[in-house]
PDB file of C-alpha atoms in Angstrom:
ATOM      1  CA  MET E   1     120.125 206.418  55.885  1.00 43.00           C
ATOM      2  CA  ASN E   2     117.514 208.411  57.759  1.00 47.00           C
ATOM      3  CA  SER E   3     117.625 211.304  55.306  1.00 43.00           C
ATOM      4  CA  GLN E   4     117.269 208.912  52.381  1.00 46.00           C
ATOM      5  CA  SER E   5     114.314 207.089  53.905  1.00 42.00           C
ATOM      6  CA  VAL E   6     112.584 210.370  54.705  1.00 40.00           C
ATOM      7  CA  SER E   7     113.124 211.747  51.202  1.00 48.00           C
ATOM      8  CA  ARG E   8     111.739 208.729  49.347  1.00 60.00           C
ATOM      9  CA  PRO E   9     108.003 209.426  49.935  1.00 60.00           C
ATOM     10  CA  GLY E  10     108.508 213.021  48.817  1.00 70.00           C
ATOM     11  CA  THR E  11     110.412 211.861  45.743  1.00 83.00           C
ATOM     12  CA  ARG E  12     107.634 209.437  44.831  1.00 87.00           C
ATOM     13  CA  ARG E  13     105.022 212.169  45.164  1.00 86.00           C
ATOM     14  CA  GLN E  14     107.081 214.483  42.957  1.00 88.00           C
ATOM     15  CA  LYS E  15     107.413 211.775  40.309  1.00 91.00           C
ATOM     16  CA  ALA E  16     103.669 211.117  40.505  1.00 93.00           C
ATOM     17  CA  ALA E  17     103.053 214.840  39.985  1.00 93.00           C
ATOM     18  CA  VAL E  18     105.159 214.774  36.815  1.00 95.00           C
ATOM     19  CA  ILE E  19     103.043 211.898  35.487  1.00 96.00           C
ATOM     20  CA  GLY E  20      99.890 213.819  36.405  1.00 96.00           C
ATOM     21  CA  ALA E  21     101.168 216.926  34.641  1.00 96.00           C
ATOM     22  CA  ALA E  22     101.921 214.850  31.548  1.00 97.00           C
ATOM     23  CA  ALA E  23      98.361 213.471  31.657  1.00 97.00           C
ATOM     24  CA  TRP E  24      96.987 217.013  31.669  1.00 97.00           C
ATOM     25  CA  ILE E  25      99.157 218.032  28.711  1.00 97.00           C
ATOM     26  CA  VAL E  26      98.183 214.930  26.720  1.00 97.00           C
ATOM     27  CA  ASN E  27      94.569 215.694  27.521  1.00 96.00           C
ATOM     28  CA  ALA E  28      94.742 219.234  26.163  1.00 94.00           C
ATOM     29  CA  VAL E  29      96.443 218.072  22.968  1.00 95.00           C
ATOM     30  CA  GLN E  30      94.116 215.139  22.309  1.00 96.00           C
ATOM     31  CA  PHE E  31      90.942 217.120  22.941  1.00 96.00           C
ATOM     32  CA  LEU E  32      91.870 219.978  20.621  1.00 94.00           C
ATOM     33  CA  ALA E  33      93.171 217.622  17.921  1.00 97.00           C
ATOM     34  CA  VAL E  34      90.058 215.408  17.997  1.00 97.00           C
ATOM     35  CA  GLN E  35      87.726 218.386  17.702  1.00 96.00           C
ATOM     36  CA  LEU E  36      89.598 219.604  14.631  1.00 96.00           C
ATOM     37  CA  ILE E  37      89.644 216.136  13.057  1.00 97.00           C
ATOM     38  CA  VAL E  38      85.962 215.392  13.705  1.00 97.00           C
ATOM     39  CA  ALA E  39      84.840 218.854  12.522  1.00 96.00           C
ATOM     40  CA  SER E  40      86.867 218.471   9.307  1.00 95.00           C
ATOM     41  CA  HIS E  41      84.796 215.410   8.325  1.00 96.00           C
ATOM     42  CA  TRP E  42      81.472 217.253   8.347  1.00 95.00           C
ATOM     43  CA  ARG E  43      79.914 217.616   4.905  1.00 93.00           C
ATOM     44  CA  THR E  44      78.015 220.674   6.094  1.00 91.00           C
ATOM     45  CA  PRO E  45      80.134 223.471   7.614  1.00 90.00           C
ATOM     46  CA  TYR E  46      80.887 223.177  11.314  1.00 93.00           C
ATOM     47  CA  GLY E  47      81.519 226.500  13.047  1.00 91.00           C
ATOM     48  CA  TRP E  48      83.045 227.017  16.475  1.00 92.00           C
ATOM     49  CA  ARG E  49      80.962 230.191  16.854  1.00 91.00           C
ATOM     50  CA  GLY E  50      77.573 228.684  16.062  1.00 89.00           C
ATOM     51  CA  ASN E  51      77.825 224.984  16.809  1.00 93.00           C
ATOM     52  CA  ASN E  52      77.979 223.425  20.261  1.00 94.00           C
ATOM     53  CA  ILE E  53      80.819 221.113  21.220  1.00 95.00           C
ATOM     54  CA  SER E  54      78.235 218.363  21.710  1.00 95.00           C
ATOM     55  CA  ASP E  55      77.229 218.571  18.039  1.00 96.00           C
ATOM     56  CA  LEU E  56      80.465 216.757  17.229  1.00 97.00           C
ATOM     57  CA  GLY E  57      79.322 213.787  19.312  1.00 97.00           C
ATOM     58  CA  ASN E  58      75.729 213.528  18.071  1.00 97.00           C
ATOM     59  CA  VAL E  59      75.062 210.032  16.755  1.00 96.00           C
ATOM     60  CA  HIS E  60      72.276 210.781  14.264  1.00 95.00           C
ATOM     61  CA  CYS E  61      72.054 213.126  11.293  1.00 95.00           C
ATOM     62  CA  GLY E  62      69.230 215.667  11.148  1.00 93.00           C
ATOM     63  CA  MET E  63      67.887 218.944  12.462  1.00 93.00           C
ATOM     64  CA  TRP E  64      68.746 219.448  16.114  1.00 89.00           C
ATOM     65  CA  ASP E  65      67.883 221.816  18.990  1.00 86.00           C
ATOM     66  CA  ASP E  66      64.521 223.583  18.855  1.00 84.00           C
ATOM     67  CA  SER E  67      65.945 226.703  20.495  1.00 82.00           C
ATOM     68  CA  ARG E  68      68.662 227.058  17.842  1.00 85.00           C
ATOM     69  CA  PRO E  69      67.703 224.793  14.927  1.00 90.00           C
ATOM     70  CA  ARG E  70      70.695 223.561  12.949  1.00 92.00           C
ATOM     71  CA  TYR E  71      71.546 220.536  10.838  1.00 93.00           C
ATOM     72  CA  VAL E  72      73.945 218.196  12.616  1.00 95.00           C
ATOM     73  CA  CYS E  73      75.729 215.228  11.046  1.00 95.00           C
ATOM     74  CA  SER E  74      79.015 214.068  12.565  1.00 96.00           C
ATOM     75  CA  PRO E  75      80.474 210.991  10.816  1.00 96.00           C
ATOM     76  CA  LEU E  76      83.225 210.614  13.441  1.00 97.00           C
ATOM     77  CA  HIS E  77      80.933 211.025  16.450  1.00 97.00           C
ATOM     78  CA  GLY E  78      82.390 207.883  18.044  1.00 97.00           C
ATOM     79  CA  LEU E  79      85.860 209.434  18.098  1.00 98.00           C
ATOM     80  CA  MET E  80      84.510 212.620  19.669  1.00 98.00           C
ATOM     81  CA  ASN E  81      82.637 210.766  22.392  1.00 98.00           C
ATOM     82  CA  ALA E  82      85.729 208.697  23.132  1.00 98.00           C
ATOM     83  CA  SER E  83      87.667 211.959  23.465  1.00 97.00           C
ATOM     84  CA  PHE E  84      85.085 213.326  25.909  1.00 97.00           C
ATOM     85  CA  ALA E  85      85.484 210.219  28.070  1.00 97.00           C
ATOM     86  CA  ALA E  86      89.289 210.262  27.756  1.00 97.00           C
ATOM     87  CA  GLN E  87      89.294 213.866  28.888  1.00 96.00           C
ATOM     88  CA  GLY E  88      87.486 212.879  32.075  1.00 97.00           C
ATOM     89  CA  VAL E  89      89.950 210.072  32.784  1.00 97.00           C
ATOM     90  CA  LEU E  90      93.020 212.242  32.135  1.00 97.00           C
ATOM     91  CA  LEU E  91      91.679 215.176  34.141  1.00 97.00           C
ATOM     92  CA  LEU E  92      91.001 212.885  37.072  1.00 97.00           C
ATOM     93  CA  ALA E  93      94.423 211.240  36.812  1.00 97.00           C
ATOM     94  CA  GLY E  94      96.135 214.614  36.862  1.00 96.00           C
ATOM     95  CA  THR E  95      94.046 215.824  39.789  1.00 96.00           C
ATOM     96  CA  LEU E  96      94.946 212.775  41.884  1.00 95.00           C
ATOM     97  CA  LEU E  97      98.617 212.553  40.941  1.00 96.00           C
ATOM     98  CA  THR E  98      99.472 216.237  41.462  1.00 94.00           C
ATOM     99  CA  ALA E  99      98.295 216.155  45.098  1.00 91.00           C
ATOM    100  CA  VAL E 100     101.694 217.363  46.372  1.00 91.00           C
ATOM    101  CA  HIS E 101     101.281 220.723  44.589  1.00 92.00           C
ATOM    102  CA  TRP E 102      97.746 221.638  45.723  1.00 92.00           C
ATOM    103  CA  GLY E 103      98.698 222.472  49.284  1.00 88.00           C
ATOM    104  CA  ARG E 104      96.827 221.463  52.412  1.00 89.00           C
ATOM    105  CA  GLY E 105      93.546 222.616  53.885  1.00 90.00           C
ATOM    106  CA  ARG E 106      89.839 222.470  53.217  1.00 93.00           C
ATOM    107  CA  VAL E 107      89.963 224.782  50.209  1.00 93.00           C
ATOM    108  CA  SER E 108      92.518 222.616  48.410  1.00 92.00           C
ATOM    109  CA  TRP E 109      90.601 219.431  49.202  1.00 95.00           C
ATOM    110  CA  SER E 110      87.330 221.007  48.065  1.00 95.00           C
ATOM    111  CA  ALA E 111      88.876 222.177  44.804  1.00 94.00           C
ATOM    112  CA  ARG E 112      90.206 218.687  44.080  1.00 95.00           C
ATOM    113  CA  ILE E 113      86.852 217.078  44.873  1.00 96.00           C
ATOM    114  CA  LEU E 114      85.057 219.451  42.503  1.00 96.00           C
ATOM    115  CA  PHE E 115      87.649 218.736  39.806  1.00 96.00           C
ATOM    116  CA  ALA E 116      87.004 215.024  40.306  1.00 96.00           C
ATOM    117  CA  VAL E 117      83.234 215.543  39.941  1.00 96.00           C
ATOM    118  CA  SER E 118      83.832 217.558  36.773  1.00 96.00           C
ATOM    119  CA  SER E 119      86.044 214.744  35.449  1.00 96.00           C
ATOM    120  CA  GLY E 120      83.203 212.289  35.973  1.00 97.00           C
ATOM    121  CA  ALA E 121      80.877 214.672  34.143  1.00 97.00           C
ATOM    122  CA  TRP E 122      83.129 214.584  31.066  1.00 97.00           C
ATOM    123  CA  ILE E 123      82.929 210.792  31.084  1.00 97.00           C
ATOM    124  CA  LEU E 124      79.127 211.028  31.381  1.00 97.00           C
ATOM    125  CA  VAL E 125      78.977 213.406  28.410  1.00 97.00           C
ATOM    126  CA  GLY E 126      80.998 210.935  26.346  1.00 97.00           C
ATOM    127  CA  LEU E 127      78.783 207.999  27.286  1.00 97.00           C
ATOM    128  CA  ALA E 128      75.521 209.911  26.801  1.00 97.00           C
ATOM    129  CA  PRO E 129      75.480 211.806  23.471  1.00 96.00           C
ATOM    130  CA  ALA E 130      73.070 214.744  23.403  1.00 94.00           C
ATOM    131  CA  ASP E 131      70.741 213.222  20.807  1.00 93.00           C
ATOM    132  CA  VAL E 132      70.612 209.819  22.553  1.00 95.00           C
ATOM    133  CA  HIS E 133      70.407 210.634  26.279  1.00 94.00           C
ATOM    134  CA  GLU E 134      69.720 214.362  26.305  1.00 93.00           C
ATOM    135  CA  ASP E 135      68.893 214.692  30.015  1.00 95.00           C
ATOM    136  CA  LEU E 136      72.069 212.916  31.118  1.00 96.00           C
ATOM    137  CA  HIS E 137      74.111 214.900  28.625  1.00 96.00           C
ATOM    138  CA  VAL E 138      72.709 218.204  29.886  1.00 94.00           C
ATOM    139  CA  LEU E 139      73.410 217.118  33.465  1.00 96.00           C
ATOM    140  CA  GLY E 140      77.004 216.422  32.524  1.00 96.00           C
ATOM    141  CA  ALA E 141      77.325 219.813  30.828  1.00 94.00           C
ATOM    142  CA  LEU E 142      75.921 221.591  33.887  1.00 94.00           C
ATOM    143  CA  LEU E 143      78.409 219.824  36.152  1.00 95.00           C
ATOM    144  CA  ILE E 144      81.301 220.644  33.815  1.00 95.00           C
ATOM    145  CA  MET E 145      80.483 224.335  33.509  1.00 94.00           C
ATOM    146  CA  GLY E 146      79.178 224.732  37.047  1.00 93.00           C
ATOM    147  CA  VAL E 147      81.057 222.452  39.422  1.00 94.00           C
ATOM    148  CA  GLY E 148      84.259 222.478  37.356  1.00 94.00           C
ATOM    149  CA  ASN E 149      84.476 226.264  37.271  1.00 94.00           C
ATOM    150  CA  ILE E 150      83.699 226.592  40.974  1.00 95.00           C
ATOM    151  CA  GLY E 151      86.558 224.179  41.563  1.00 94.00           C
ATOM    152  CA  LEU E 152      88.743 226.410  39.422  1.00 94.00           C
ATOM    153  CA  LEU E 153      87.837 229.460  41.510  1.00 94.00           C
ATOM    154  CA  LEU E 154      88.711 227.505  44.654  1.00 94.00           C
ATOM    155  CA  ALA E 155      92.040 226.591  43.054  1.00 92.00           C
ATOM    156  CA  GLY E 156      92.614 230.336  43.011  1.00 90.00           C
ATOM    157  CA  CYS E 157      92.447 230.279  46.822  1.00 91.00           C
ATOM    158  CA  THR E 158      94.904 227.450  47.519  1.00 90.00           C
ATOM    159  CA  PRO E 159      97.795 228.127  49.977  1.00 89.00           C
ATOM    160  CA  ARG E 160     100.475 230.409  48.581  1.00 87.00           C
ATOM    161  CA  GLY E 161     103.186 228.072  49.831  1.00 86.00           C
ATOM    162  CA  SER E 162     102.175 225.409  47.286  1.00 89.00           C
ATOM    163  CA  LEU E 163     103.160 225.452  43.625  1.00 91.00           C
ATOM    164  CA  PHE E 164      99.561 225.863  42.489  1.00 91.00           C
ATOM    165  CA  GLY E 165      99.048 228.508  45.151  1.00 89.00           C
ATOM    166  CA  ARG E 166     101.759 230.588  43.506  1.00 91.00           C
ATOM    167  CA  LEU E 167      99.631 230.504  40.347  1.00 90.00           C
ATOM    168  CA  ARG E 168      96.454 231.645  42.086  1.00 90.00           C
ATOM    169  CA  ALA E 169      96.012 234.664  39.813  1.00 92.00           C
ATOM    170  CA  ALA E 170      95.816 232.423  36.735  1.00 92.00           C
ATOM    171  CA  ALA E 171      93.231 230.140  38.356  1.00 92.00           C
ATOM    172  CA  PHE E 172      91.049 232.986  39.566  1.00 90.00           C
ATOM    173  CA  GLY E 173      91.275 234.956  36.313  1.00 93.00           C
ATOM    174  CA  ILE E 174      90.480 231.969  34.081  1.00 94.00           C
ATOM    175  CA  GLY E 175      87.767 230.812  36.493  1.00 93.00           C
ATOM    176  CA  ALA E 176      86.037 234.189  36.597  1.00 94.00           C
ATOM    177  CA  LEU E 177      86.025 234.377  32.794  1.00 95.00           C
ATOM    178  CA  ALA E 178      84.671 230.829  32.507  1.00 94.00           C
ATOM    179  CA  VAL E 179      81.876 231.478  35.031  1.00 94.00           C
ATOM    180  CA  ALA E 180      80.848 234.646  33.190  1.00 95.00           C
ATOM    181  CA  ALA E 181      80.805 232.779  29.863  1.00 94.00           C
ATOM    182  CA  ALA E 182      78.733 229.969  31.388  1.00 93.00           C
ATOM    183  CA  GLY E 183      76.173 232.463  32.651  1.00 93.00           C
ATOM    184  CA  MET E 184      75.873 234.078  29.227  1.00 93.00           C
ATOM    185  CA  PHE E 185      75.681 230.698  27.494  1.00 91.00           C
ATOM    186  CA  PHE E 186      72.861 229.314  29.648  1.00 89.00           C
ATOM    187  CA  THR E 187      70.899 232.581  29.537  1.00 89.00           C
ATOM    188  CA  ARG E 188      71.507 232.879  25.776  1.00 89.00           C
ATOM    189  CA  HIS E 189      73.005 236.342  26.178  1.00 90.00           C
ATOM    190  CA  ASP E 190      75.464 236.509  23.284  1.00 88.00           C
ATOM    191  CA  PRO E 191      77.690 239.609  23.219  1.00 89.00           C
ATOM    192  CA  GLY E 192      78.694 238.765  19.662  1.00 87.00           C
ATOM    193  CA  LEU E 193      81.108 235.880  20.161  1.00 88.00           C
ATOM    194  CA  GLY E 194      78.564 233.204  19.237  1.00 92.00           C
ATOM    195  CA  LEU E 195      77.041 230.731  21.667  1.00 91.00           C
ATOM    196  CA  GLY E 196      79.439 228.032  20.497  1.00 91.00           C
ATOM    197  CA  SER E 197      82.389 230.224  21.473  1.00 93.00           C
ATOM    198  CA  LEU E 198      80.824 231.044  24.829  1.00 94.00           C
ATOM    199  CA  GLU E 199      80.328 227.356  25.538  1.00 94.00           C
ATOM    200  CA  ARG E 200      83.981 226.656  24.836  1.00 94.00           C
ATOM    201  CA  VAL E 201      85.165 229.452  27.122  1.00 94.00           C
ATOM    202  CA  ALA E 202      82.812 228.142  29.824  1.00 93.00           C
ATOM    203  CA  ALA E 203      83.811 224.489  29.436  1.00 93.00           C
ATOM    204  CA  PHE E 204      87.546 224.772  28.777  1.00 92.00           C
ATOM    205  CA  GLY E 205      88.551 226.981  31.721  1.00 92.00           C
ATOM    206  CA  PRO E 206      89.782 224.073  33.891  1.00 91.00           C
ATOM    207  CA  GLN E 207      91.571 222.534  30.901  1.00 92.00           C
ATOM    208  CA  LEU E 208      93.429 225.784  30.198  1.00 94.00           C
ATOM    209  CA  TRP E 209      94.431 226.125  33.841  1.00 95.00           C
ATOM    210  CA  THR E 210      95.618 222.517  34.069  1.00 94.00           C
ATOM    211  CA  LEU E 211      97.796 223.116  31.009  1.00 94.00           C
ATOM    212  CA  VAL E 212      99.351 226.198  32.657  1.00 94.00           C
ATOM    213  CA  VAL E 213     100.081 224.447  35.954  1.00 94.00           C
ATOM    214  CA  ALA E 214     101.228 221.247  34.225  1.00 95.00           C
ATOM    215  CA  LEU E 215     103.973 223.217  32.488  1.00 95.00           C
ATOM    216  CA  ALA E 216     104.870 224.767  35.852  1.00 93.00           C
ATOM    217  CA  VAL E 217     105.160 221.287  37.401  1.00 93.00           C
ATOM    218  CA  LEU E 218     107.497 220.120  34.638  1.00 93.00           C
ATOM    219  CA  ARG E 219     109.574 223.290  34.953  1.00 91.00           C
ATOM    220  CA  ALA E 220     109.897 222.828  38.715  1.00 88.00           C
ATOM    221  CA  HIS E 221     110.872 219.174  38.247  1.00 86.00           C
ATOM    222  CA  ALA E 222     113.552 220.087  35.696  1.00 87.00           C
ATOM    223  CA  SER E 223     114.919 222.737  38.071  1.00 83.00           C
ATOM    224  CA  ARG E 224     115.159 220.203  40.925  1.00 78.00           C
ATOM    225  CA  ARG E 225     117.013 217.758  38.684  1.00 76.00           C
ATOM    226  CA  ARG E 226     119.555 220.432  37.733  1.00 78.00           C
ATOM    227  CA  ARG E 227     120.175 221.248  41.396  1.00 72.00           C
ATOM    228  CA  ARG E 228     120.491 217.613  42.499  1.00 65.00           C
ATOM    229  CA  PRO E 229     124.029 216.925  41.105  1.00 60.00           C
ATOM    230  CA  ASN E 230     125.373 219.966  42.957  1.00 54.00           C
ATOM    231  CA  ARG E 231     123.745 218.801  46.186  1.00 53.00           C
ATOM    232  CA  VAL E 232     125.154 215.276  45.772  1.00 45.00           C
ATOM    233  CA  GLY E 233     128.603 216.700  45.090  1.00 46.00           C
ATOM    234  CA  GLN E 234     128.462 218.837  48.222  1.00 50.00           C
ATOM    235  CA  GLU E 235     127.404 215.855  50.348  1.00 47.00           C
ATOM    236  CA  MET E 236     130.242 213.708  48.974  1.00 46.00           C
ATOM    237  CA  ALA E 237     132.743 216.495  49.620  1.00 48.00           C
ATOM    238  CA  GLY E 238     131.483 216.811  53.182  1.00 51.00           C
ATOM    239  CA  GLU E 239     131.827 213.080  53.768  1.00 49.00           C
ATOM    240  CA  HIS E 240     135.377 213.175  52.401  1.00 47.00           C
ATOM    241  CA  VAL E 241     136.339 215.965  54.790  1.00 45.00           C
ATOM    242  CA  MET E 242     134.833 214.101  57.752  1.00 48.00           C
ATOM    243  CA  THR E 243     136.639 210.842  56.931  1.00 50.00           C
ATOM    244  CA  SER E 244     139.952 212.607  56.391  1.00 49.00           C
TER     245      SER E 244
END
C-alpha cells in the first residue's frame, strides 16, 4: 500500500509529461502545415527566403516595410494569426506539463519561466498583426527571438540527471544557432540565406528543441511501459513465495 501511494504522484507527473510532449508535437505539425497552407493561397509568390513569417498574418493588402519594400497580401491571414496564438498556448502547455523532466534548480526554473514568456509572446503576435499593431507585434517578435532563445540556452544547462539534461547538447547547439541567426536578422547582416530564412532559424529554435525532447519523452514512456509487466510479474512471484 505504501509503495503504491508513493508511486501515484510520480505516475501522474509522467502521464502529464506525455500529454505535454504530445502538445509540443501537435504544435510543430500545425505551425508548419498552416504556414504552407496560407502561403499557397497567395496570388503573388511568397518566398521563405525573402518574406517574413509575419507577412502571412498581415490583414491588409499592399506594399509593406520601408526597409525592405514588398507587396503583401495574405487571404488566409486569420488562419495564420490563429496558428501563432495556438503555438503560444501549446508551447506553454508543454512547458508546464513536462515539469518532471526539466530537473530541479534555479537554471531549470529560469528556463521554464523564459519559455513561458516566449509562449505569451507568440499569443501577442497572433493577436497583434504587424500591419495593425506594429509596435506590439515587434515587441512579441523580440521576446520570441530574445527571451525564447535565452531560455533555450538555459535548457542546455539543466541537471544531467533529468531527461532534458541528458539532451543538453541539442538545446545548446540549437540555441546558439538561433541566437546567431537572430543577431544577423536584426542587424540585417544576410550571409546569403535571405532574411526570411534567418528569421525562421531565429524564431523556430525552441520549437525544434521541443520536438526533439517531446520524442524523447514518448520514447522513455514507452520503455517504462514495456518494463512494467516484468516488474509486476516479479512482485507477484515474490508474494507467492512469501505466502507459501
